[in-house]
């Protein structure tokens, strides 16, 4: 069976691209040196990809593929059409100005907006299309990559492009721009591009249309038809690729299009297999079957893939079936081979990008033999793959029987009504009206980070390290008391990251040394891997919270990351449902919640900033996800007494669609981003009443600006126009760890002063 992959990580095994980009920005290397690094990464990737039947080309990008496409089509907003950017043969200044913004003659030119790539943690730049946009193909960059691949010895290069429909749907269209007209013109440019590729001897091209999984809109269907009918005259074979979920009712349209192949995700869109079975698959097309999970890091489940193949083979001839990944491998790290600290029995159960390519090869060469019962022809390495997965799944390190038993038997109890809770909390907490607080973290300065580094290197003993952390806690607790904050925090100085810190201490999590994944441009992150049953063996945060509380009579809020956020920001084992894994994490955090309460912490905040981003792409799956996500929140917090106050925090303001679930979470207090998104949140509360306490952020922590007391007072007054004063808390938009102390101190001081001023203004000074 033939094999293909939908794209490969471009950051380099040791983040070479990131480092080169940063050097380029700092003027340490020139464009030629930067391009040399990029070219080396491409070649090293092709070396790995060479054995496949279709080798991706053009999936590489210096910064972002959507940005590349915009540049290729001449979609350059007016503000970038300035001499210093456009009158040079060097494309980099213009390209990177669009990515990162720039300053020309003292004028600040903002970058394109950046936003999440579907439900991944990758971010793309949003092209801007005005009504005067003319499309002008400039494919030099892409064609050069194709030639480079051919010179490198790649005969079967498959250029991977963002499809015209998805490109336009992802773009920001100015008012009055006719979608149909622009789609026609964009497609014209693509037709020319395909002709150029054909001249280079390219016979297949992949056009990614992931937008098809995000909406069942009729309009998409018509647009899809007109676009691909327009492209049918070209010489080249077209693969229309989808990923991240099933294509729903677009399946039949895809089957009818005048194209030569369709790509479907069978991992994250299992329904696709039913479409093939029920509706059949056209005789004149090839199916690129996304069988190897491109978004997770576990070794392939060969028996499962074989059973899917069997079902596909009932409808499609083997020579029209191509084994592929479920999506681009951009979303996984490069190779496990670099992980020297990972125990062997774990390593053999993990597959990053390079390992997935090997799996694909083995599947391509062996799956059909096994399906046909032709044992003699099977490569022992293929059998090994099956064995390794079994061994990995069975390994005692991953298992703790009591964990899943506890999940299965867990009988959640409800807390008292909000009214009852409110009453007992008032008796214990004695908070003034408009209580002030922060979201948890204080600045992670160089000094704080160096403490952790010195601990890691053994330059600092654990006791010394803890003593240093306590000093920081003390300094900041004293300061909060001094300026008059009502509910204090310890500052989260001991945490590197809000998920990693918890994962590192819980059983069932795995960490990598080099498992970097691109988030955008030069930005990379390492996601923890949930590889086994999750369990809390020891307190996670009690020491720091209790110490902070010991310093003051004011309440100190305990700070925890919620189970849904931990789940959504990790790679999650694929042998247990996500909902089950989330419940395991919920019970682990629950143990911590109860421990904090037992140790005298009267307010506990469970952050769920990633709750919304876990929403499945297909709307029909939303209710199920939200249902178990809310359940997990309840499991985490509902064991506490009515008198203990539960907070939660979220970092976005697009709330409308999940408002009923937010209400169902029933936290006593919720703090949410508000200022950054220009009080958009408040709009929602004009329509829907939030029954409990709420702290809409009063200033944007993403900017270094220090808000004045007057600005903050006005902001608070604005909030009080929408929400009743008895229900409002006063806090910033989010945690302050990325800010400098000299920004945080005056900002929070002003916030507290502004609150006092407003209390007086509205005659609400009593407690
Ligand atoms: N408690 C966390 C902090 O303050 C919350 C971070 C977040 O919402 N992303 O840093
Ligand atoms: Zn936040």
XYZ file of C-alpha atoms and ligand atoms in Angstrom:
778
model
C 0.000 0.000 0.000
C 1.248 3.468 -0.765
C 2.118 5.923 1.996
C 1.953 9.674 2.535
C 2.234 12.232 5.319
C 0.509 15.581 5.500
C 3.391 17.687 6.659
C 6.367 17.535 8.962
C 7.610 19.689 11.867
C 9.672 22.590 10.556
C 11.257 23.882 13.727
C 14.241 21.474 13.551
C 15.210 18.669 15.912
C 16.983 21.112 18.210
C 14.828 24.150 17.419
C 17.352 25.333 14.832
C 14.746 27.472 13.080
C 13.739 29.237 16.277
C 17.342 30.020 17.138
C 18.127 31.207 13.619
C 15.053 33.463 13.509
C 15.994 35.038 16.824
C 19.563 35.595 15.647
C 18.250 37.166 12.478
C 16.023 39.533 14.446
C 18.933 40.486 16.638
C 21.063 41.240 13.602
C 23.487 38.421 14.404
C 22.969 36.604 11.083
C 21.796 37.752 7.651
C 18.988 36.460 5.435
C 21.309 34.110 3.573
C 22.376 32.412 6.782
C 18.762 32.173 7.899
C 17.770 30.556 4.595
C 20.656 28.137 4.904
C 19.316 26.916 8.256
C 15.843 26.566 6.734
C 17.207 24.622 3.796
C 19.170 22.290 6.080
C 16.023 21.556 8.088
C 14.072 20.768 4.901
C 16.775 18.426 3.689
C 17.049 16.671 6.991
C 13.256 16.236 6.946
C 13.299 14.875 3.400
C 15.950 12.406 4.405
C 13.457 10.964 6.903
C 10.524 11.265 4.513
C 12.222 9.853 1.421
C 10.921 6.288 1.789
C 7.294 7.440 1.545
C 5.438 7.276 -1.762
C 4.390 10.918 -1.509
C 6.910 13.260 0.070
C 5.560 16.595 1.331
C 7.108 19.715 -0.119
C 6.151 23.306 0.543
C 4.830 22.503 3.995
C 7.911 24.226 5.375
C 7.541 27.821 6.470
C 9.852 30.356 8.043
C 7.016 31.577 10.227
C 3.560 30.438 9.215
C 2.000 28.666 6.270
C -1.104 30.866 6.085
C 1.151 33.918 5.972
C 3.172 32.272 3.190
C -0.009 31.702 1.238
C -1.098 35.302 1.695
C 2.276 36.524 0.447
C 2.179 34.090 -2.471
C -1.195 35.485 -3.536
C -0.188 39.103 -3.042
C -2.482 39.585 -0.061
C -0.387 42.327 1.536
C -2.378 44.906 3.519
C -1.877 48.520 2.563
C -0.025 49.392 5.793
C 2.887 47.129 4.798
C 3.238 48.567 1.305
C 5.972 50.959 2.329
C 9.267 51.574 0.623
C 11.629 50.119 3.226
C 9.688 46.867 3.076
C 8.868 46.615 -0.604
C 11.751 48.208 -2.487
C 14.221 45.460 -1.719
C 14.727 42.127 -3.394
C 14.946 40.563 0.058
C 11.507 39.218 0.974
C 12.263 38.814 4.655
C 11.643 42.324 5.993
C 8.128 42.496 4.525
C 7.305 38.908 5.451
C 8.453 39.259 9.046
C 6.838 42.673 9.414
C 3.514 41.048 8.588
C 4.248 38.351 11.152
C 5.537 40.494 13.994
C 4.731 44.110 13.236
C 7.388 46.768 12.756
C 8.184 50.434 13.182
C 8.882 52.630 10.196
C 9.883 56.263 10.643
C 8.577 56.181 14.182
C 5.223 54.755 13.095
C 4.088 51.567 14.655
C 2.800 49.097 12.051
C 0.907 46.295 13.749
C 1.304 42.677 12.655
C -1.510 40.599 11.224
C -3.754 39.233 13.917
C -2.815 35.803 15.200
C -5.312 33.145 16.153
C -5.636 29.470 16.991
C -5.351 26.919 14.199
C -8.600 24.981 14.619
C -8.539 23.080 17.917
C -4.737 22.799 18.084
C -2.221 24.871 20.025
C -0.695 26.127 16.782
C -1.465 29.735 15.806
C -1.675 31.238 12.338
C -1.693 34.792 11.028
C -4.995 36.041 9.704
C -4.774 37.484 6.169
C -6.643 40.732 5.631
C -8.600 41.175 2.447
C -10.009 44.521 1.425
C -12.444 45.178 -1.388
C -9.647 46.541 -3.572
C -7.544 43.376 -3.215
C -6.007 42.189 -6.477
C -4.522 38.697 -6.474
C -1.135 38.358 -8.005
C 0.637 35.037 -7.870
C 4.221 35.085 -6.705
C 5.128 31.448 -6.158
C 8.914 31.825 -6.391
C 9.402 30.637 -2.821
C 7.290 27.513 -3.228
C 8.687 26.650 -6.655
C 12.198 27.012 -5.266
C 11.374 24.516 -2.519
C 10.050 22.085 -5.115
C 13.221 22.396 -7.173
C 15.306 22.057 -4.043
C 13.509 18.805 -3.222
C 13.987 17.499 -6.736
C 17.692 18.343 -6.635
C 17.873 16.578 -3.306
C 16.613 13.475 -5.047
C 12.921 13.532 -4.178
C 11.084 12.187 -7.224
C 7.624 12.007 -5.789
C 7.264 15.453 -4.257
C 3.741 16.287 -3.137
C 3.354 20.053 -2.729
C 1.094 20.792 0.212
C -0.933 23.972 0.015
C -3.753 25.541 1.915
C -6.814 25.123 -0.282
C -8.393 28.236 -1.811
C -11.655 27.850 0.078
C -10.016 27.413 3.469
C -7.617 30.268 2.745
C -10.457 32.660 2.109
C -12.573 31.399 4.973
C -9.682 31.873 7.401
C -9.022 35.401 6.161
C -10.572 38.552 7.518
C -12.741 39.981 4.740
C -13.575 43.659 4.893
C -17.207 44.538 4.804
C -18.566 44.552 1.300
C -16.054 42.032 -0.038
C -17.936 39.503 -2.147
C -16.891 36.040 -1.058
C -17.866 34.354 -4.304
C -16.058 36.898 -6.425
C -12.878 36.687 -4.358
C -12.993 32.907 -4.264
C -13.141 32.925 -8.035
C -10.126 35.212 -8.255
C -8.112 33.351 -5.618
C -8.836 30.113 -7.435
C -7.611 31.666 -10.667
C -4.275 32.303 -8.992
C -4.216 28.701 -7.772
C -4.898 27.465 -11.324
C -1.849 29.329 -12.472
C 0.152 27.927 -9.574
C -0.849 24.379 -10.441
C 0.239 25.002 -14.031
C 3.618 26.209 -12.790
C 3.996 23.124 -10.622
C 3.049 20.921 -13.521
C 5.809 22.502 -15.603
C 8.264 21.348 -12.934
C 7.109 17.770 -13.447
C 4.844 17.652 -10.394
C 1.945 15.275 -10.917
C 0.059 15.507 -7.608
C -0.776 18.405 -5.347
C -2.468 18.434 -1.936
C -4.924 21.203 -1.168
C -5.883 21.333 2.505
C -9.516 22.161 3.168
C -9.848 21.643 6.943
C -12.634 24.232 7.075
C -14.931 21.465 5.871
C -14.814 19.828 9.285
C -15.818 22.966 11.127
C -19.151 23.710 9.533
C -21.848 21.905 7.633
C -22.898 25.111 5.933
C -24.565 24.774 2.531
C -22.597 27.802 1.430
C -19.359 25.862 1.929
C -20.678 23.120 -0.295
C -21.479 25.448 -3.162
C -18.177 27.271 -2.786
C -16.300 23.977 -2.754
C -17.952 22.927 -5.977
C -17.357 26.131 -7.858
C -13.753 26.313 -6.682
C -12.761 22.785 -7.701
C -14.716 22.861 -10.925
C -12.658 25.901 -11.782
C -9.452 23.944 -11.113
C -10.382 20.854 -13.057
C -8.828 21.998 -16.300
C -5.333 21.759 -14.819
C -3.022 18.897 -15.718
C -2.193 18.031 -12.173
C -3.902 15.456 -9.911
C -5.590 17.105 -6.973
C -5.909 15.684 -3.477
C -8.352 17.593 -1.307
C -7.294 16.904 2.254
C -9.314 17.344 5.440
C -8.336 16.737 9.046
C -9.121 17.133 12.762
C -12.648 15.714 12.500
C -15.149 14.135 10.128
C -16.528 15.971 7.103
C -20.200 15.304 7.790
C -22.518 16.126 4.938
C -19.606 17.406 2.835
C -18.619 13.795 2.246
C -20.937 13.381 -0.702
C -19.782 16.666 -2.233
C -16.129 15.633 -1.902
C -16.947 12.369 -3.659
C -18.511 14.227 -6.567
C -15.822 16.870 -7.065
C -13.745 16.734 -10.245
C -10.608 15.864 -8.252
C -8.476 12.740 -8.116
C -8.204 12.049 -4.398
C -9.851 12.770 -1.079
C -8.083 12.773 2.285
C -9.999 11.926 5.449
C -9.064 11.719 9.116
C -10.053 8.335 10.558
C -8.540 9.014 13.968
C -10.261 12.215 15.075
C -13.194 11.740 12.723
C -14.084 8.076 13.119
C -17.456 8.862 11.500
C -15.647 9.200 8.171
C -15.344 5.416 8.037
C -19.106 5.062 8.328
C -19.576 7.507 5.469
C -17.340 5.372 3.265
C -19.199 2.222 4.292
C -22.678 3.634 3.941
C -22.247 5.902 0.939
C -19.433 4.097 -0.858
C -16.382 5.713 -2.417
C -16.080 6.770 -6.084
C -14.257 4.335 -8.370
C -12.268 7.095 -10.033
C -10.662 8.486 -6.889
C -7.916 7.598 -4.453
C -8.475 7.755 -0.704
C -5.709 9.154 1.483
C -6.625 7.503 4.753
C -5.495 9.298 7.909
C -4.797 6.223 10.047
C -1.739 7.178 12.070
C -2.579 9.778 14.709
C -0.813 13.011 13.798
C -1.819 14.758 17.016
C -0.737 12.301 19.615
C 2.541 10.732 20.642
C 1.751 7.086 21.226
C 2.848 4.154 19.147
C 0.261 3.199 16.498
C -2.456 0.708 17.323
C -1.809 -1.672 14.425
C -4.699 -4.111 15.010
C -7.098 -1.159 15.088
C -5.613 0.300 11.891
C -5.827 -3.089 10.199
C -9.456 -3.448 11.115
C -10.157 0.009 9.680
C -8.268 -0.952 6.540
C -10.290 -4.121 6.207
C -13.479 -2.128 6.283
C -12.109 0.332 3.729
C -10.962 -2.483 1.456
C -14.564 -3.658 1.211
C -15.267 -0.439 -0.658
C -11.959 0.599 -2.214
C -9.291 -1.309 -4.120
C -5.949 -1.514 -2.382
C -4.194 0.361 -5.161
C -6.465 3.346 -4.615
C -5.800 3.469 -0.899
C -2.926 5.456 0.574
C -1.971 5.096 4.239
C -1.399 8.528 5.742
C -1.338 10.444 8.993
C -4.522 11.954 10.396
C -3.040 15.452 9.901
C 0.308 17.196 9.550
C 2.925 16.058 12.058
C 3.491 19.702 12.923
C 1.626 19.025 16.156
C 4.048 16.446 17.592
C 7.738 16.639 18.548
C 10.380 15.402 16.127
C 11.954 12.262 17.501
C 12.061 10.146 20.649
C 15.622 9.228 19.757
C 16.785 12.413 21.520
C 15.146 11.499 24.818
C 18.035 10.096 26.805
C 16.216 10.196 30.130
C 13.100 8.350 29.030
C 13.126 4.743 30.257
C 13.280 2.230 27.403
C 9.986 0.579 28.208
C 8.301 3.985 27.905
C 10.255 5.072 24.861
C 9.179 2.058 22.874
C 5.567 3.055 23.470
C 6.010 6.624 22.221
C 6.104 7.780 18.604
C 6.990 11.336 17.610
C 7.165 12.476 13.978
C 10.150 10.424 12.811
C 8.805 7.300 14.503
C 5.430 7.819 12.852
C 7.085 7.907 9.447
C 8.610 4.544 10.200
C 5.220 3.222 11.319
C 3.701 4.382 8.044
C 6.381 2.581 6.071
C 5.803 -0.589 8.030
C 2.053 -0.307 7.571
C 2.500 0.321 3.834
C 4.703 -2.739 3.434
C 2.963 -5.163 5.738
C -0.635 -4.371 6.625
C -2.096 -5.959 3.503
C -0.062 -9.132 4.006
C -1.412 -9.546 7.469
C -4.943 -8.746 6.405
C -4.613 -11.365 3.682
C -3.121 -13.868 6.120
C 0.181 -13.953 4.276
C 2.398 -14.366 7.340
C 5.549 -15.306 5.463
C 5.808 -11.884 3.869
C 5.540 -9.886 7.080
C 8.538 -7.907 8.272
C 9.398 -8.877 11.878
C 9.726 -5.157 12.631
C 6.022 -4.800 11.951
C 5.217 -7.540 14.437
C 7.551 -5.774 16.879
C 5.432 -2.662 16.608
C 2.396 -4.623 17.704
C 4.298 -6.219 20.528
C 5.752 -2.935 21.722
C 2.354 -1.362 21.995
C 0.990 -4.317 23.930
C 3.945 -4.275 26.285
C 3.695 -0.555 26.749
C -0.025 -0.687 27.493
C 0.464 -3.492 29.982
C 3.486 -2.042 31.735
C 2.926 -1.830 35.517
C 4.343 1.710 35.548
C 1.233 2.944 33.798
C -1.249 1.188 35.999
C -2.773 1.919 39.324
C -5.942 -0.140 39.556
C -7.374 1.829 42.423
C -7.426 4.968 40.280
C -9.911 3.849 37.660
C -11.888 1.925 40.274
C -12.243 5.148 42.212
C -13.424 6.935 39.077
C -15.951 4.194 38.347
C -17.328 4.195 41.860
C -17.117 7.875 42.601
C -20.431 9.203 43.893
C -20.255 12.982 43.785
C -22.085 14.956 46.426
C -23.511 18.358 45.645
C -22.659 21.447 47.659
C -25.347 23.513 49.304
C -27.234 26.110 47.275
C -25.399 29.296 46.341
C -27.514 31.208 48.827
C -26.530 28.903 51.685
C -22.891 28.914 50.701
C -22.887 32.663 50.377
C -24.303 33.013 53.845
C -21.703 30.844 55.542
C -18.884 32.336 53.503
C -19.935 35.845 54.560
C -19.784 34.772 58.199
C -16.269 33.445 57.822
C -14.612 35.714 55.323
C -15.807 39.205 56.245
C -15.015 40.676 52.866
C -15.852 44.283 51.963
C -18.084 45.053 48.982
C -16.188 44.859 45.661
C -13.492 42.592 47.122
C -10.104 42.970 45.474
C -7.850 40.090 44.473
C -5.422 38.940 41.762
C -5.483 35.850 39.558
C -2.607 34.064 41.252
C 0.837 34.586 39.829
C 3.240 37.442 40.510
C 6.247 38.242 38.301
C 8.430 35.334 37.309
C 11.567 37.407 37.304
C 14.998 36.243 36.171
C 15.846 35.680 39.816
C 12.850 33.421 40.338
C 13.666 31.383 37.255
C 17.295 31.139 38.214
C 16.297 29.606 41.559
C 14.674 26.745 39.693
C 17.621 26.395 37.365
C 20.051 26.253 40.271
C 17.892 23.658 41.995
C 17.840 21.563 38.828
C 21.589 21.780 38.438
C 22.142 20.854 42.058
C 23.648 24.250 42.885
C 20.873 24.817 45.382
C 19.607 22.220 47.875
C 15.871 21.629 48.149
C 15.711 23.202 51.595
C 17.555 26.294 50.447
C 15.356 26.526 47.394
C 12.221 26.341 49.505
C 13.577 28.968 51.862
C 14.164 31.298 48.909
C 10.614 30.712 47.659
C 9.294 31.474 51.130
C 11.162 34.764 51.160
C 9.439 35.744 47.933
C 6.073 34.703 49.300
C 6.648 36.731 52.430
C 7.691 39.847 50.529
C 4.640 39.742 48.297
C 2.169 38.819 51.042
C 3.381 41.755 53.131
C 3.059 44.029 50.134
C -0.497 42.892 49.372
C -1.468 43.513 52.992
C 0.163 46.909 52.920
C -1.679 48.154 49.866
C -4.948 46.689 51.115
C -5.781 43.785 48.799
C -8.662 41.816 50.337
C -7.962 38.269 49.175
C -4.261 37.514 48.924
C -2.311 35.031 46.836
C 1.073 33.468 47.479
C 2.331 34.342 43.987
C 2.990 30.935 42.361
C 6.765 31.510 42.445
C 7.428 27.783 42.701
C 5.710 27.078 39.366
C 7.401 26.937 35.999
C 4.103 26.579 34.216
C 0.558 26.057 35.347
C 0.241 22.579 33.833
C 3.803 21.311 34.001
C 4.049 22.060 37.719
C 1.098 19.811 38.494
C 1.984 17.138 35.964
C 5.505 16.825 37.300
C 4.198 15.911 40.723
C 1.387 13.597 39.698
C 1.763 9.917 38.838
C 0.930 9.076 35.245
C 2.673 12.044 33.586
C 5.765 11.965 31.431
C 8.083 14.826 30.438
C 10.468 15.172 27.547
C 13.829 16.883 27.233
C 13.463 17.947 23.618
C 9.785 17.426 22.851
C 9.276 20.932 21.454
C 6.244 21.760 19.388
C 5.739 24.942 17.414
C 3.096 27.232 18.808
C 3.727 29.984 16.262
C 6.729 31.415 14.425
C 9.700 30.978 16.688
C 7.594 30.110 19.727
C 7.687 26.499 20.923
C 6.326 24.680 23.947
C 6.632 21.257 25.526
C 3.400 19.502 26.411
C 3.374 16.939 29.194
C 2.302 13.422 28.247
C -0.401 11.660 30.259
C 0.745 8.100 29.703
C -0.803 6.225 32.624
C -3.304 6.399 35.472
C -3.169 9.789 37.141
C -2.836 9.886 40.881
C -1.760 12.328 43.574
C 0.714 10.804 45.999
C 1.664 13.905 47.893
C 0.378 17.445 48.397
C 1.127 19.692 45.434
C 0.682 23.230 46.706
C -0.162 22.951 50.389
C 3.265 24.004 51.657
C 3.291 27.350 49.860
C -0.358 28.232 50.456
C -0.213 27.364 54.125
C 2.989 29.323 54.580
C 1.421 32.374 52.947
C -1.676 32.033 55.144
C 0.504 31.803 58.241
C 1.766 35.327 57.546
C -1.568 37.112 57.526
C -5.061 37.285 58.945
C -6.522 38.085 55.570
C -7.670 35.101 53.540
C -5.072 33.617 51.189
C -6.495 31.967 48.090
C -5.172 28.494 47.234
C -4.332 28.249 43.518
C -4.816 25.114 41.438
C -4.978 24.279 37.747
C -8.206 22.525 36.824
C -8.480 19.055 35.298
C -9.882 20.161 31.939
C -7.020 22.593 31.412
C -4.427 20.012 32.419
C -6.036 17.598 29.955
C -6.300 20.058 27.075
C -2.692 21.194 27.377
C -1.243 17.670 27.464
C -0.885 14.728 25.126
C -3.387 12.216 26.412
C -3.102 8.418 26.404
C -5.202 6.900 23.623
C -6.249 3.701 25.379
C -8.772 5.396 27.665
C -11.445 7.990 26.810
C -10.496 11.643 27.343
C -13.427 12.009 29.686
C -12.114 9.157 31.847
C -8.607 10.601 31.937
C -10.084 13.960 32.869
C -12.000 12.360 35.727
C -8.802 10.778 37.010
C -7.131 14.178 36.988
C -10.202 15.703 38.631
C -9.967 13.296 41.562
C -6.240 13.965 41.927
C -6.877 17.711 42.110
C -9.860 17.088 44.377
C -7.509 15.473 46.882
C -5.442 18.644 46.784
C -8.515 20.848 47.217
C -9.536 18.904 50.315
C -6.004 18.989 51.649
C -5.879 22.760 51.293
C -9.199 23.078 53.084
C -8.054 20.770 55.861
C -4.987 22.946 56.294
C -6.959 26.111 56.824
C -7.232 27.558 53.334
C -10.702 29.093 53.090
C -10.708 30.180 49.457
C -9.601 27.880 46.656
C -9.323 28.828 43.008
C -9.351 26.167 40.308
C -8.243 27.708 36.994
C -9.862 26.478 33.795
C -8.475 28.814 31.102
C -8.441 26.006 28.511
C -11.970 24.793 29.033
C -13.345 26.534 26.004
C -10.546 25.622 23.627
C -11.244 21.935 24.181
C -14.568 22.316 22.374
C -14.723 19.795 19.522
C -14.851 21.244 16.008
C -18.139 19.596 15.135
C -20.978 21.326 16.936
C -22.811 18.036 17.477
C -20.025 16.972 19.872
C -20.125 20.107 22.029
C -22.804 19.019 24.475
C -21.048 15.793 25.392
C -17.702 17.522 25.931
C -19.160 20.323 28.002
C -21.132 17.846 30.025
C -18.113 15.865 31.219
C -15.939 18.972 31.478
C -18.414 20.536 33.908
C -18.721 17.226 35.766
C -14.956 17.146 36.191
C -15.003 20.640 37.648
C -17.687 19.558 40.110
C -15.731 16.461 41.076
C -12.723 18.664 41.746
C -14.354 21.206 44.027
C -17.616 19.858 45.371
C -16.154 18.088 48.390
C -15.539 21.308 50.315
C -17.794 22.753 52.972
C -20.220 25.522 52.149
C -18.052 27.954 54.070
C -15.076 27.348 51.797
C -15.241 29.633 48.818
C -14.561 28.165 45.373
C -13.194 30.401 42.627
C -12.465 29.671 39.010
C -10.687 31.704 36.354
C -10.893 31.815 32.578
C -8.830 33.753 30.062
C -11.235 34.601 27.297
C -14.343 36.605 26.916
C -16.113 34.800 24.075
C -18.606 33.395 26.394
C -21.972 33.509 24.790
C -22.063 29.958 23.517
C -20.920 28.315 26.744
C -22.664 30.576 29.237
C -25.127 27.889 30.415
C -22.213 25.569 31.243
C -20.287 28.311 33.023
C -23.358 28.859 35.163
C -23.620 25.110 35.759
C -20.040 25.015 37.040
C -21.483 27.020 39.913
C -18.198 28.382 41.261
C -18.838 30.884 44.016
C -16.651 33.401 42.212
C -15.441 33.486 38.621
C -12.766 35.853 37.322
C -12.564 36.390 33.575
C -10.642 38.338 31.004
C -12.594 41.428 30.105
C -10.424 44.506 29.684
C -8.270 43.128 26.878
C -11.319 42.389 24.788
C -12.764 45.883 25.353
C -15.448 44.816 27.806
C -17.040 42.504 25.270
C -17.796 40.177 28.139
C -20.080 42.700 29.728
C -22.301 42.573 26.664
C -23.118 38.980 27.484
C -24.187 39.900 30.988
C -26.635 42.425 29.649
C -28.503 39.474 28.209
C -27.822 36.618 30.607
C -27.753 36.997 34.347
C -24.778 35.347 36.017
C -26.118 34.167 39.364
C -22.912 34.040 41.465
C -20.003 36.423 42.063
C -18.004 37.598 39.112
C -14.736 39.460 38.605
C -14.514 40.851 35.070
C -10.863 41.855 34.569
C -10.384 45.598 35.081
C -7.132 45.887 33.161
C -5.213 44.084 30.440
C -2.149 42.367 31.839
C -0.741 41.621 28.375
C 0.423 45.187 27.995
C 3.159 46.878 30.045
C 0.913 49.947 30.501
C 0.241 50.897 34.085
C -3.425 51.804 34.437
C -4.098 54.942 36.485
C -6.463 55.086 39.410
C -8.865 57.225 37.352
C -8.886 54.802 34.432
C -9.498 51.906 36.765
C -12.263 53.695 38.648
C -13.969 54.439 35.329
C -13.567 50.831 34.290
C -15.128 49.639 37.547
C -17.989 52.099 37.174
C -18.554 50.722 33.686
C -18.817 47.229 35.107
C -21.286 48.404 37.726
C -23.543 49.726 35.001
C -24.052 46.149 33.885
C -23.598 44.065 37.019
C -25.022 44.653 40.519
C -22.308 45.888 42.893
C -23.085 43.133 45.433
C -21.986 40.543 42.881
C -18.775 42.110 41.611
C -15.158 41.306 42.465
C -12.258 43.465 41.347
C -9.235 41.818 39.721
C -6.957 42.101 36.667
C -7.656 40.114 33.473
C -5.208 37.300 34.247
C -2.134 36.242 36.228
C 0.807 38.642 36.466
C 3.706 36.273 35.937
C 4.788 37.809 32.641
C 4.860 41.347 34.032
C 7.682 43.125 35.810
C 7.438 43.947 39.519
C 7.718 47.648 38.679
C 4.605 47.282 36.520
C 2.646 45.101 38.914
C 3.179 47.159 42.071
C 1.713 50.454 40.847
C -0.986 48.721 38.780
C -2.401 46.712 41.657
C -1.982 49.642 44.047
C -4.037 51.771 41.662
C -6.583 48.991 41.334
C -7.069 48.867 45.096
C -7.253 52.676 45.393
C -9.735 52.865 42.537
C -11.882 50.249 44.252
C -11.847 52.215 47.515
C -12.805 55.348 45.607
C -15.722 53.586 43.931
C -16.867 52.086 47.230
C -17.097 55.615 48.614
C -18.771 56.920 45.460
C -21.509 54.350 45.607
C -21.789 54.473 49.391
C -20.765 50.888 49.863
C -17.938 51.079 52.346
C -19.100 48.726 55.088
C -18.019 45.114 55.191
N -3.408 31.246 38.282
C -2.768 31.401 37.018
C -1.871 32.619 37.032
O -2.192 33.563 37.658
C -3.771 31.523 35.908
C -3.103 31.608 34.568
C -4.039 31.563 33.406
O -5.202 31.855 33.526
N -3.572 31.226 32.257
O -0.857 32.661 36.399
Zn -6.025 33.883 32.677
